[in-house]
Amino acid sequence: MTGASRGIGRAIARAFAEKGDRVAVHYASKREDAERTLAGLPGSGHGLVQGDLSDPEVAQRVADEAESAVDGVDVLVNNAAFAPSAASAHPVAEVSYADWQRIWRRMVDVNVLGTANVTYCVARHMIERGVPGRVVNIGSRGAFKGEPEFPAYGASKAALHSLGQSLAVALAPHGIAVTSVAPGFTATDRVATKLEGASGEVLRGQSPFGRVGTPEEVAAAVLYLASGEAAWASGAILDLNGASHLRM
């Protein structure tokens, strides 16, 4: 479970632990948050794995350590990402060229290359063990709707969706199913201030349900896609946005 120190990642880790799975909780730098996730998981046999996935060697180490921590990874959930924030906004008409390059590189390194490398390493472990497996990518509505303030983020998530579909075909002969979830705006602690006041009303008004999604709703979808019953969904991208953005 990459990027499991808080928010959606924490909710997904807990959902798997509640059904009796052992979870390798990955984090990049916030060990205290990751330890809080770990402490909140029911059951036993869970572990912590640290590393900046933008480094290919670290990505391989993380995959190897996770494999050892839970005695074999059967499900990989790719949630780690360099996410939008005030500091990472880069609208093309306003940001400097130097910041444009810096933010694009970081988002691609973590969101695309980091995920691709971890997936490669975990998938090779699955193939070597000869066991069926599941890979679930946490994408974004922004891959389809557009992210004018964060174009690198939207592009990175579109790339993640495409990667998932390519790997779904490549890994099917090995019994490994690959899917993606594309959440809309989700109420996590990281974006709590955006849900206050007028901006919160605008965000809730994007959905005809009059609210935003919850981490637990994303976790429930991931739990299904990682199950044995969802093998035939391999290659799918599940929109999870409360009808706030519809596509054919």
Coordinates of C-alpha atoms in Angstrom, one line a residue:
M1 CA 0.0 0.0 0.0
T2 CA 2.0 3.0 -1.2
G3 CA 1.3 6.4 0.2
A4 CA -0.6 5.0 3.2
S5 CA 0.4 7.5 5.9
R6 CA -2.9 9.5 5.8
G7 CA -6.1 10.2 3.9
I8 CA -7.2 7.8 1.2
G9 CA -4.2 5.6 1.7
R10 CA -4.8 5.2 5.4
A11 CA -8.5 4.3 4.7
I12 CA -7.5 1.7 2.1
A13 CA -4.9 0.2 4.5
R14 CA -7.5 -0.1 7.2
A15 CA -10.1 -1.6 4.9
F16 CA -7.7 -4.4 4.0
A17 CA -6.6 -5.0 7.6
E18 CA -10.3 -5.2 8.7
K19 CA -10.8 -8.1 6.3
G20 CA -7.8 -10.0 7.8
D21 CA -5.1 -9.0 5.4
R22 CA -1.5 -8.1 6.4
V23 CA -0.6 -4.6 5.1
A24 CA 2.8 -3.1 4.3
V25 CA 2.3 0.6 5.0
H26 CA 4.5 2.7 2.8
Y27 CA 5.4 6.3 3.4
A28 CA 7.9 8.7 1.9
S29 CA 8.9 10.9 4.8
K30 CA 6.2 11.4 7.4
R31 CA 7.0 8.5 9.7
E32 CA 4.8 9.8 12.6
D33 CA 1.7 9.7 10.3
A34 CA 2.6 6.3 9.0
E35 CA 3.0 5.0 12.5
R36 CA -0.4 6.3 13.3
T37 CA -1.8 4.4 10.3
L38 CA 0.0 1.3 11.5
A39 CA -1.2 1.6 15.0
G40 CA -4.8 1.9 13.8
L41 CA -4.8 -1.3 11.8
P42 CA -6.6 -4.3 13.3
G43 CA -4.9 -7.7 13.3
S44 CA -1.2 -8.4 13.2
G45 CA 1.7 -9.0 10.8
H46 CA 1.6 -5.5 9.4
G47 CA 4.8 -3.5 8.6
L48 CA 6.2 -0.1 7.7
V49 CA 8.2 0.6 4.5
Q50 CA 9.8 3.9 3.8
G51 CA 11.2 5.4 0.6
D52 CA 11.0 8.2 -2.0
L53 CA 9.6 6.3 -5.0
S54 CA 11.0 8.8 -7.5
D55 CA 14.4 7.1 -7.0
P56 CA 14.4 3.8 -9.1
E57 CA 16.7 2.0 -6.6
V58 CA 14.6 3.0 -3.7
A59 CA 11.4 1.9 -5.5
Q60 CA 13.0 -1.6 -5.9
R61 CA 14.0 -1.6 -2.2
V62 CA 10.5 -0.7 -1.1
A63 CA 9.0 -3.5 -3.2
D64 CA 11.5 -6.0 -1.8
E65 CA 11.0 -4.9 1.8
A66 CA 7.2 -5.0 1.4
E67 CA 7.5 -8.5 0.0
S68 CA 9.4 -9.6 3.1
A69 CA 7.3 -7.6 5.5
V70 CA 4.0 -9.4 4.7
D71 CA 5.5 -12.7 3.4
G72 CA 4.5 -12.1 -0.2
V73 CA 2.5 -9.2 -1.7
D74 CA -0.7 -10.4 -3.4
V75 CA -2.2 -6.9 -3.9
L76 CA -0.5 -3.7 -4.7
V77 CA -2.3 -0.4 -4.3
N78 CA -0.5 2.5 -5.9
N79 CA -1.7 5.5 -4.0
A80 CA 1.6 7.5 -3.5
A81 CA 1.6 10.7 -5.4
F82 CA 2.9 14.3 -5.5
A83 CA -0.5 15.8 -5.0
P84 CA -1.9 19.3 -5.8
S85 CA -1.3 22.0 -3.2
A86 CA -0.9 25.8 -3.1
A87 CA 2.9 25.2 -3.4
S88 CA 2.6 23.0 -6.5
A89 CA 0.1 25.1 -8.5
H90 CA 1.6 25.8 -11.9
P91 CA -1.0 27.5 -14.3
V92 CA 0.8 28.1 -17.5
A93 CA 0.1 31.8 -17.7
E94 CA 1.4 32.6 -14.3
V95 CA 4.3 30.3 -13.3
S96 CA 7.9 30.8 -14.1
Y97 CA 9.6 28.4 -16.6
A98 CA 11.9 27.1 -13.9
D99 CA 9.0 26.3 -11.6
W100 CA 7.1 24.8 -14.5
Q101 CA 9.9 22.3 -15.2
R102 CA 10.5 21.6 -11.5
I103 CA 6.9 20.7 -10.7
W104 CA 6.4 18.7 -13.9
R105 CA 9.6 16.7 -13.2
R106 CA 8.6 15.9 -9.6
M107 CA 5.0 14.9 -10.5
V108 CA 6.2 12.7 -13.3
D109 CA 9.0 11.2 -11.3
V110 CA 6.7 10.2 -8.4
N111 CA 3.2 9.7 -10.0
V112 CA 4.3 8.0 -13.2
L113 CA 7.8 6.6 -13.0
G114 CA 7.7 5.8 -9.3
T115 CA 4.4 3.9 -9.8
A116 CA 5.7 2.1 -12.9
N117 CA 8.9 1.0 -11.1
V118 CA 7.2 -0.3 -8.0
T119 CA 4.6 -2.1 -10.1
Y120 CA 7.3 -3.7 -12.2
C121 CA 9.2 -5.0 -9.1
V122 CA 6.0 -6.2 -7.3
A123 CA 4.7 -7.9 -10.4
R124 CA 8.0 -9.7 -10.9
H125 CA 7.7 -11.0 -7.4
M126 CA 4.2 -12.3 -8.1
I127 CA 5.3 -13.9 -11.3
E128 CA 8.3 -15.6 -9.6
R129 CA 6.0 -17.0 -6.9
G130 CA 3.5 -18.1 -9.5
V131 CA 0.5 -16.6 -7.7
P132 CA -2.4 -14.6 -9.0
G133 CA -2.3 -11.0 -8.0
R134 CA -4.0 -7.6 -8.1
V135 CA -2.8 -4.1 -8.9
V136 CA -5.1 -1.2 -8.2
N137 CA -4.0 2.3 -9.2
I138 CA -5.4 5.4 -7.6
G139 CA -5.9 7.8 -10.5
S140 CA -8.0 10.9 -10.6
R141 CA -11.1 12.5 -12.2
G142 CA -8.6 15.2 -13.2
A143 CA -7.2 12.9 -15.9
F144 CA -10.5 13.4 -17.8
K145 CA -11.9 16.7 -16.5
G146 CA -8.6 18.6 -16.8
E147 CA -6.5 20.4 -14.2
P148 CA -5.8 23.9 -15.4
E149 CA -4.1 24.9 -12.1
F150 CA -2.2 21.6 -12.0
P151 CA -1.7 20.3 -15.6
A152 CA 1.2 18.0 -14.6
Y153 CA -1.0 16.3 -12.1
G154 CA -3.8 15.7 -14.6
A155 CA -1.4 14.4 -17.2
S156 CA 0.4 12.2 -14.7
K157 CA -2.9 10.6 -13.7
A158 CA -3.9 10.1 -17.3
A159 CA -0.6 8.3 -17.8
L160 CA -1.3 6.2 -14.7
H161 CA -4.6 5.1 -16.2
S162 CA -2.9 4.2 -19.5
L163 CA -0.2 2.3 -17.7
G164 CA -2.8 0.3 -15.9
Q165 CA -4.5 -0.7 -19.1
S166 CA -1.2 -1.7 -20.8
L167 CA -0.2 -3.8 -17.8
A168 CA -3.7 -5.4 -17.6
V169 CA -3.0 -6.9 -21.0
A170 CA 0.6 -7.8 -20.3
L171 CA 0.1 -9.4 -16.9
A172 CA -3.2 -11.3 -17.5
P173 CA -1.3 -14.4 -18.7
H174 CA 0.2 -14.5 -15.3
G175 CA -3.1 -14.2 -13.5
I176 CA -2.5 -10.6 -12.4
A177 CA -5.4 -8.2 -12.9
V178 CA -4.8 -4.4 -13.1
T179 CA -7.4 -1.8 -12.6
S180 CA -7.6 1.9 -11.7
V181 CA -10.0 4.1 -9.7
A182 CA -10.5 7.8 -10.6
P183 CA -11.9 9.6 -7.6
G184 CA -13.2 13.1 -7.7
F185 CA -12.7 15.6 -4.9
T186 CA -12.4 13.6 -1.7
A187 CA -12.6 14.9 1.9
T188 CA -9.3 14.2 3.5
D189 CA -7.4 16.2 6.2
R190 CA -5.1 17.6 3.6
V191 CA -7.9 19.5 1.9
A192 CA -10.1 20.2 4.9
T193 CA -9.7 24.0 4.6
K194 CA -10.9 23.9 1.0
L195 CA -14.2 22.5 2.2
E196 CA -14.8 25.5 4.4
G197 CA -16.9 28.5 3.4
A198 CA -17.7 29.4 -0.2
S199 CA -15.1 27.2 -1.7
G200 CA -16.6 24.2 0.1
E201 CA -20.0 25.1 -1.3
V202 CA -18.6 25.1 -4.8
L203 CA -16.9 21.8 -4.4
R204 CA -20.0 20.1 -3.0
G205 CA -22.1 21.7 -5.8
Q206 CA -20.0 19.8 -8.4
S207 CA -22.0 16.6 -7.6
P208 CA -25.8 16.3 -7.8
F209 CA -25.5 14.5 -4.5
G210 CA -24.5 17.9 -3.0
R211 CA -21.4 16.5 -1.3
V212 CA -17.8 15.3 -1.9
G213 CA -16.5 11.8 -1.6
T214 CA -15.0 10.1 1.4
P215 CA -11.8 8.1 1.7
E216 CA -13.9 5.2 2.9
E217 CA -15.8 5.2 -0.3
V218 CA -12.6 5.0 -2.3
A219 CA -11.4 2.2 0.0
A220 CA -14.6 0.2 -0.6
A221 CA -14.1 0.4 -4.4
V222 CA -10.4 -0.6 -4.1
L223 CA -11.4 -3.5 -1.9
Y224 CA -13.7 -4.8 -4.5
L225 CA -11.3 -4.4 -7.4
A226 CA -8.6 -6.2 -5.5
S227 CA -11.0 -9.2 -4.8
G228 CA -11.1 -12.5 -6.7
E229 CA -14.6 -11.6 -8.0
A230 CA -13.2 -8.6 -9.9
A231 CA -10.6 -10.4 -12.1
W232 CA -12.8 -9.7 -15.2
A233 CA -12.7 -6.0 -14.5
S234 CA -9.0 -6.0 -15.4
G235 CA -8.2 -3.0 -17.5
A236 CA -11.1 -1.0 -16.2
I237 CA -11.0 2.6 -14.9
L238 CA -13.7 3.1 -12.3
D239 CA -15.0 6.7 -12.1
L240 CA -15.8 7.5 -8.5
N241 CA -16.9 11.1 -8.4
G242 CA -20.6 11.2 -7.5
A243 CA -21.7 12.1 -11.1
S244 CA -19.6 15.3 -10.9
H245 CA -18.0 14.5 -14.2
L246 CA -19.4 12.1 -16.8
R247 CA -17.7 10.6 -19.8
M248 CA -18.6 8.1 -22.6

